[in-house]
mmCIF file of C-alpha atoms in Angstrom:
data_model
loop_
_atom_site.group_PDB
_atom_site.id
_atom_site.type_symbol
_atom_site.label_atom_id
_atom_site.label_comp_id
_atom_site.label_asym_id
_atom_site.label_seq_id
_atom_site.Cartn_x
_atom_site.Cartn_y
_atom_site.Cartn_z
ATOM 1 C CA UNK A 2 35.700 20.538 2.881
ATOM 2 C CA UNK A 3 31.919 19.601 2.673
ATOM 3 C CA UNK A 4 29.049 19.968 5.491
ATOM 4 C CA UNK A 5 25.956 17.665 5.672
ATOM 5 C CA UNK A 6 23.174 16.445 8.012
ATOM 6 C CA UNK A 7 24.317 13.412 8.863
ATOM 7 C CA UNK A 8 22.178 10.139 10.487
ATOM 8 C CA UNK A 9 22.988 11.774 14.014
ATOM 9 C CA UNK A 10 20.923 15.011 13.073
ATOM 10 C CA UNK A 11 24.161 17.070 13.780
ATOM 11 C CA UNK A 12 26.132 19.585 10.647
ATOM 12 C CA UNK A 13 29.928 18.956 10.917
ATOM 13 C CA UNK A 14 31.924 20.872 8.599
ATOM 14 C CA UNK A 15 34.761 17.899 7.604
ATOM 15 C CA UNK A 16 38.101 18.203 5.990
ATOM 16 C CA UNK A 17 40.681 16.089 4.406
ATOM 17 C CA UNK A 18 43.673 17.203 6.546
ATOM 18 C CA UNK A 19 46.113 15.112 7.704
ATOM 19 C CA UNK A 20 48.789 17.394 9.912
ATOM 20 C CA UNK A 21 46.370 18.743 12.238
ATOM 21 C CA UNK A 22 46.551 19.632 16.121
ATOM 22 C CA UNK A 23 43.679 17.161 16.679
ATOM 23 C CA UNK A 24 45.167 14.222 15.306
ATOM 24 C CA UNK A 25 48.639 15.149 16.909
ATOM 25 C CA UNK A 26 46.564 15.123 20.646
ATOM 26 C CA UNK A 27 44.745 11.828 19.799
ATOM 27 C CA UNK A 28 48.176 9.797 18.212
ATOM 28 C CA UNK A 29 49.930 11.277 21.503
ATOM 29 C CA UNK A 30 47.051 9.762 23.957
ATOM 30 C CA UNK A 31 48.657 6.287 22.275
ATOM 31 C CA UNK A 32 52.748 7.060 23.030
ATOM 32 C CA UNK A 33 51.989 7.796 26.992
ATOM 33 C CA UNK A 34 50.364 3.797 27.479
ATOM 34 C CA UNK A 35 54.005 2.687 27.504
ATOM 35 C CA UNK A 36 55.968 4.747 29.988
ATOM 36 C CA UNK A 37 52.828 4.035 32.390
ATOM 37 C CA UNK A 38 53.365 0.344 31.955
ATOM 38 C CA UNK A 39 57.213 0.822 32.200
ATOM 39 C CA UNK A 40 56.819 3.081 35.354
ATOM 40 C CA UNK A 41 54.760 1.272 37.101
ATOM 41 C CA UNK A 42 56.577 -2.166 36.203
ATOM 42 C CA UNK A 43 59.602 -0.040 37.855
ATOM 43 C CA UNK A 44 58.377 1.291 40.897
ATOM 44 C CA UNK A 45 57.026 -2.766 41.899
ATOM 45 C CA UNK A 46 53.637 -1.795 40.675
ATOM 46 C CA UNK A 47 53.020 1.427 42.760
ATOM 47 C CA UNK A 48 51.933 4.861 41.310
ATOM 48 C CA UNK A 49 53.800 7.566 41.116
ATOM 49 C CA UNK A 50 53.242 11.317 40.266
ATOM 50 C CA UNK A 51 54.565 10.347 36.749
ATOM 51 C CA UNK A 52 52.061 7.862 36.462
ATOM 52 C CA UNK A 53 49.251 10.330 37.483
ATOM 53 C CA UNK A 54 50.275 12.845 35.142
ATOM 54 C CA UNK A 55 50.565 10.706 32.102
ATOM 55 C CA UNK A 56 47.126 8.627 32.725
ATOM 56 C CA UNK A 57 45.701 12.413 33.611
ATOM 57 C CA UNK A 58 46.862 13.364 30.513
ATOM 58 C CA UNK A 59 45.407 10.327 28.148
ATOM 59 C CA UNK A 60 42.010 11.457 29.913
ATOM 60 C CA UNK A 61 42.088 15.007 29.234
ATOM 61 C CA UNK A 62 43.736 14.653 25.432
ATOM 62 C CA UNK A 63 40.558 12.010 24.880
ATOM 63 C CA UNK A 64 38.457 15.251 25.150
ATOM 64 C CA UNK A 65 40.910 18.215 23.837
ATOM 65 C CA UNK A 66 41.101 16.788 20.487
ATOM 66 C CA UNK A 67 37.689 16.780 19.695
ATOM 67 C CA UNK A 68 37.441 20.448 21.364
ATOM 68 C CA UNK A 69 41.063 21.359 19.207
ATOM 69 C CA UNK A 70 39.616 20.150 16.101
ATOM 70 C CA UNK A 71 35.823 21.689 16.770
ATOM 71 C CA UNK A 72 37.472 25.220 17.574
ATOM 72 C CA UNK A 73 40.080 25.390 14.965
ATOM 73 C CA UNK A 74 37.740 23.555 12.142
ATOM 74 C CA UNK A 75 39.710 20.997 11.922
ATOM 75 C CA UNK A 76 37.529 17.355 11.620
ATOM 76 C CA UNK A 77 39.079 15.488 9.223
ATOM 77 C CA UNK A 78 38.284 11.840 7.817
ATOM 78 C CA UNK A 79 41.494 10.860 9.647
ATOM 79 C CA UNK A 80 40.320 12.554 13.178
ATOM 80 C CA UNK A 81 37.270 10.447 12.491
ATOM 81 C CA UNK A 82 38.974 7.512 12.800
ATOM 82 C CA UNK A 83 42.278 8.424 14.957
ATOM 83 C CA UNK A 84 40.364 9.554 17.677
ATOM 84 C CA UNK A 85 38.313 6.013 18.622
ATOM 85 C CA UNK A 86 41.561 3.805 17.355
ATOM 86 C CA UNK A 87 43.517 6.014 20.082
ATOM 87 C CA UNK A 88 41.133 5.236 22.552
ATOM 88 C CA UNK A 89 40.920 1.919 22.097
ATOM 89 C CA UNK A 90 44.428 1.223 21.662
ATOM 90 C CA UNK A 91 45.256 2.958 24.779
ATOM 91 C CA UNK A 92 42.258 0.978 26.392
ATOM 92 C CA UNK A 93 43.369 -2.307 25.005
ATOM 93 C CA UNK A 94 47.767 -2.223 26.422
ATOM 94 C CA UNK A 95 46.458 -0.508 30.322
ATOM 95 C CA UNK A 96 43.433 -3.432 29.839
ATOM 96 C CA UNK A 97 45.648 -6.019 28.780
ATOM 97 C CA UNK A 98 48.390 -5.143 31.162
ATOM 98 C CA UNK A 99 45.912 -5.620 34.525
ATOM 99 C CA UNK A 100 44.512 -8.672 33.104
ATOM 100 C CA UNK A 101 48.121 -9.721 33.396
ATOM 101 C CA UNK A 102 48.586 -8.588 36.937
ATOM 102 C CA UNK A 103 45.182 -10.366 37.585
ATOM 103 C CA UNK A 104 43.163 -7.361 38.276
ATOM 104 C CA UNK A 105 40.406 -7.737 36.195
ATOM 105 C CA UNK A 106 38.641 -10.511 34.566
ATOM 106 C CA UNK A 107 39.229 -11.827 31.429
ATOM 107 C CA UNK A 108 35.835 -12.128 30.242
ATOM 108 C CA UNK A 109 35.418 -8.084 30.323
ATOM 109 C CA UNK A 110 38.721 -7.624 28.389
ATOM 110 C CA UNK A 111 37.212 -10.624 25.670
ATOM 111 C CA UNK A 112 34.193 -8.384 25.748
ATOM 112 C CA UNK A 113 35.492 -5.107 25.054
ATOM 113 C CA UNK A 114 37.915 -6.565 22.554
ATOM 114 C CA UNK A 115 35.009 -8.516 20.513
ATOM 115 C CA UNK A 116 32.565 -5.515 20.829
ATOM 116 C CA UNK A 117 35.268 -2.787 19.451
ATOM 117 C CA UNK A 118 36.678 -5.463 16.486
ATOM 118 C CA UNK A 119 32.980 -5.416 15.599
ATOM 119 C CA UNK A 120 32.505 -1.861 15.671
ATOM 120 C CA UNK A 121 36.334 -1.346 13.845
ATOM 121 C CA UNK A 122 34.863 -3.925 11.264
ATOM 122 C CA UNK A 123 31.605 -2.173 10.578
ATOM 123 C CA UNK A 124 33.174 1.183 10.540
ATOM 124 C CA UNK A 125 35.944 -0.336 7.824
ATOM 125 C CA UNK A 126 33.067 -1.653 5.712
ATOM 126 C CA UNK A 127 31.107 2.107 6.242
ATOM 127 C CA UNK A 128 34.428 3.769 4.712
ATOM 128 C CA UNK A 129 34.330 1.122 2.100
ATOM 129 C CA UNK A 130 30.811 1.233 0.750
ATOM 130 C CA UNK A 131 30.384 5.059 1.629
ATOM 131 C CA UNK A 132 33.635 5.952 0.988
ATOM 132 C CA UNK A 133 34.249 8.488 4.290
ATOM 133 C CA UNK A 134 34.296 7.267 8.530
ATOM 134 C CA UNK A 135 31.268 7.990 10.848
ATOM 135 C CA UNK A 136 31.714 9.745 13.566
ATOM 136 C CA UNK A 137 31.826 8.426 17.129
ATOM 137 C CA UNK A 138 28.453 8.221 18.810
ATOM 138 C CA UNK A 139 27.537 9.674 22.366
ATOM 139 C CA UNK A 140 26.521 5.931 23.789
ATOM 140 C CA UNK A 141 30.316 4.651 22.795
ATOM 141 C CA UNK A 142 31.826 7.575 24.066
ATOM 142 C CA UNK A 143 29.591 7.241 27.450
ATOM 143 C CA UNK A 144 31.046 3.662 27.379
ATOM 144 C CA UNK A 145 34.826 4.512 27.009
ATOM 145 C CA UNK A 146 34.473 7.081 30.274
ATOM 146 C CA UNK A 147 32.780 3.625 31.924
ATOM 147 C CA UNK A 148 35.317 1.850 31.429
ATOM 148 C CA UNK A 149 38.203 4.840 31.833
ATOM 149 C CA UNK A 150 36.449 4.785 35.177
ATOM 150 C CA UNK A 151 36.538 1.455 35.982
ATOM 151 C CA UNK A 152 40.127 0.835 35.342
ATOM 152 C CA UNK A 153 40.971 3.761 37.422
ATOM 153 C CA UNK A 154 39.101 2.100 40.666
ATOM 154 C CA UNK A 155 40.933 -0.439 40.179
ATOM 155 C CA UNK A 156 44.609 0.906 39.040
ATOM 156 C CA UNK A 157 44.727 3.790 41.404
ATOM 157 C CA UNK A 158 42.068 2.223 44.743
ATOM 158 C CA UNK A 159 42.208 -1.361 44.761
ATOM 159 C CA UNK A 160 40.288 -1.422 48.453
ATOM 160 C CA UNK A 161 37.448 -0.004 47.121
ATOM 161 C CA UNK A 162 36.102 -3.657 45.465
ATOM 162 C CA UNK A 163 32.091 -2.416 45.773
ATOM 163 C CA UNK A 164 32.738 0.577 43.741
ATOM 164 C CA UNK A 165 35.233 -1.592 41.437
ATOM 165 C CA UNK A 166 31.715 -4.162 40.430
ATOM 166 C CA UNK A 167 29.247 -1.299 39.912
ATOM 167 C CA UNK A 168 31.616 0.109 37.477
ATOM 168 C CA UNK A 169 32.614 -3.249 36.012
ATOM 169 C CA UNK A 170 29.027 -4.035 35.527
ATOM 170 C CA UNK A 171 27.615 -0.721 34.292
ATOM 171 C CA UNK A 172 30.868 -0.068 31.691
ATOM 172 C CA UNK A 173 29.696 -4.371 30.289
ATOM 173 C CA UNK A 174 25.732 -3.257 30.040
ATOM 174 C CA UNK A 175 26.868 0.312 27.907
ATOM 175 C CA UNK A 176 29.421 -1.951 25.719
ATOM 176 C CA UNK A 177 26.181 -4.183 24.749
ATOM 177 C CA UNK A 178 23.957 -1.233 24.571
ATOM 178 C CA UNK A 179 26.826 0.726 22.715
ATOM 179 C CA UNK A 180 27.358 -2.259 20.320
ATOM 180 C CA UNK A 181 23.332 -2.245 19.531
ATOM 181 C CA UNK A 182 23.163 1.458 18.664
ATOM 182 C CA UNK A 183 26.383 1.484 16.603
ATOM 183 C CA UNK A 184 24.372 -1.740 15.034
ATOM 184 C CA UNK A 185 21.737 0.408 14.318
ATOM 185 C CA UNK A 186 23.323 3.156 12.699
ATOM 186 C CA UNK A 187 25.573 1.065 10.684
ATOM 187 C CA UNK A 188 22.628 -0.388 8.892
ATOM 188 C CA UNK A 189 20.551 3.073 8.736
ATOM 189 C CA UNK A 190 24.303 4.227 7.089
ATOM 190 C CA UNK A 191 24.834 1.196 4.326
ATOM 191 C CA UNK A 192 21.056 1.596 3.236
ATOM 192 C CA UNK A 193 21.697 4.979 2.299
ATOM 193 C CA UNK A 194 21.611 7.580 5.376
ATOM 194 C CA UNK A 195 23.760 10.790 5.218
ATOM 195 C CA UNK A 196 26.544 11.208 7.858
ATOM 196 C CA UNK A 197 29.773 12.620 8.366
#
């Protein structure tokens, strides 16, 4: 275990557990993507009360994890980097999957996808210079919700098309800003910053 001001400003006391409640909440936001596709393929693309309580439960797992692993000490290098691979896996099949229904654009899914390989890729390079994963930062996570948001106008209230563009554009402008400030940090990290 080791604590250390990281580039953020924040102390985070980190660990090198592997079997922990956190990382069991963020691998299981992954498993429900699959029987929401299947349901929904099922019941000719309508929602059911399954389908609510499985996408209600990838939303509120995205933020118990980090509370699980904050309250029972238990950040680990792996939480670091399960949590945002479990978002953006989840984000990437429900994505992909209204893409193929032809409910959103392919140009946002090509952007999210470039933006988080970039980020993934950066992040990969941070653990292999540095050695250990930075943590997510408050701009990415603000993008996620965006975008959490903006699939969910247009998975769960398709009429609503006005609200379905503000969110589409304002989840695209926080991926670019996002992407800078992740930029940022990964070159204040390689030349040398502290972080956890």
């Amino acid at each position: 275990m080791r604590e250390a001001v990281n580039v953020d400003g924040k102390k985070v006391l980190v660990r090198d557990d592997i079997y922990t409640w956190s990382n069991l909440i963020s691998l299981s936001r992954v498993l429900v993507v699959f029987p929401i596709i299947y349901l929904h393929i099922q019941n000719n693309h309508q929602v059911t009360a399954a389908i609510w309580v499985l996408i209600l439960y990838g939303g509120i797992s995205d933020y118990l994890d980090g509370l699980v692993a904050r309250w029972r000490n238990e950040i680990s290098e792996l939480g670091k980097s399960l949590d945002p691979v479990a978002d953006k896996l989840m984000a990437f099949f429900l994505f992909i999957y209204t893409v193929w229904l032809g409910w959103i654009p392919l140009w946002y899914f090509a952007l999210g996808v470039t933006r988080d390989s970039l980020i993934m890729a950066g992040s990969a390079h941070i653990k292999k210079e540095r050695g250990k994963v930075a943590m997510s930062i408050m701009s990415g996570k603000i993008t996620v919700n965006l975008m959490a948001v903006y699939w969910i106008s247009i998975f769960f209230f398709p009429e609503f098309k006005n609200v379905q563009i503000f969110f589409m554009v304002a989840s695209a402008v926080m991926m670019i800003v996002s992407f800078v400030e992740y930029k940022q940090r990964y070159h204040k990290i390689i030349n040398g910053a502290d972080f956890n």
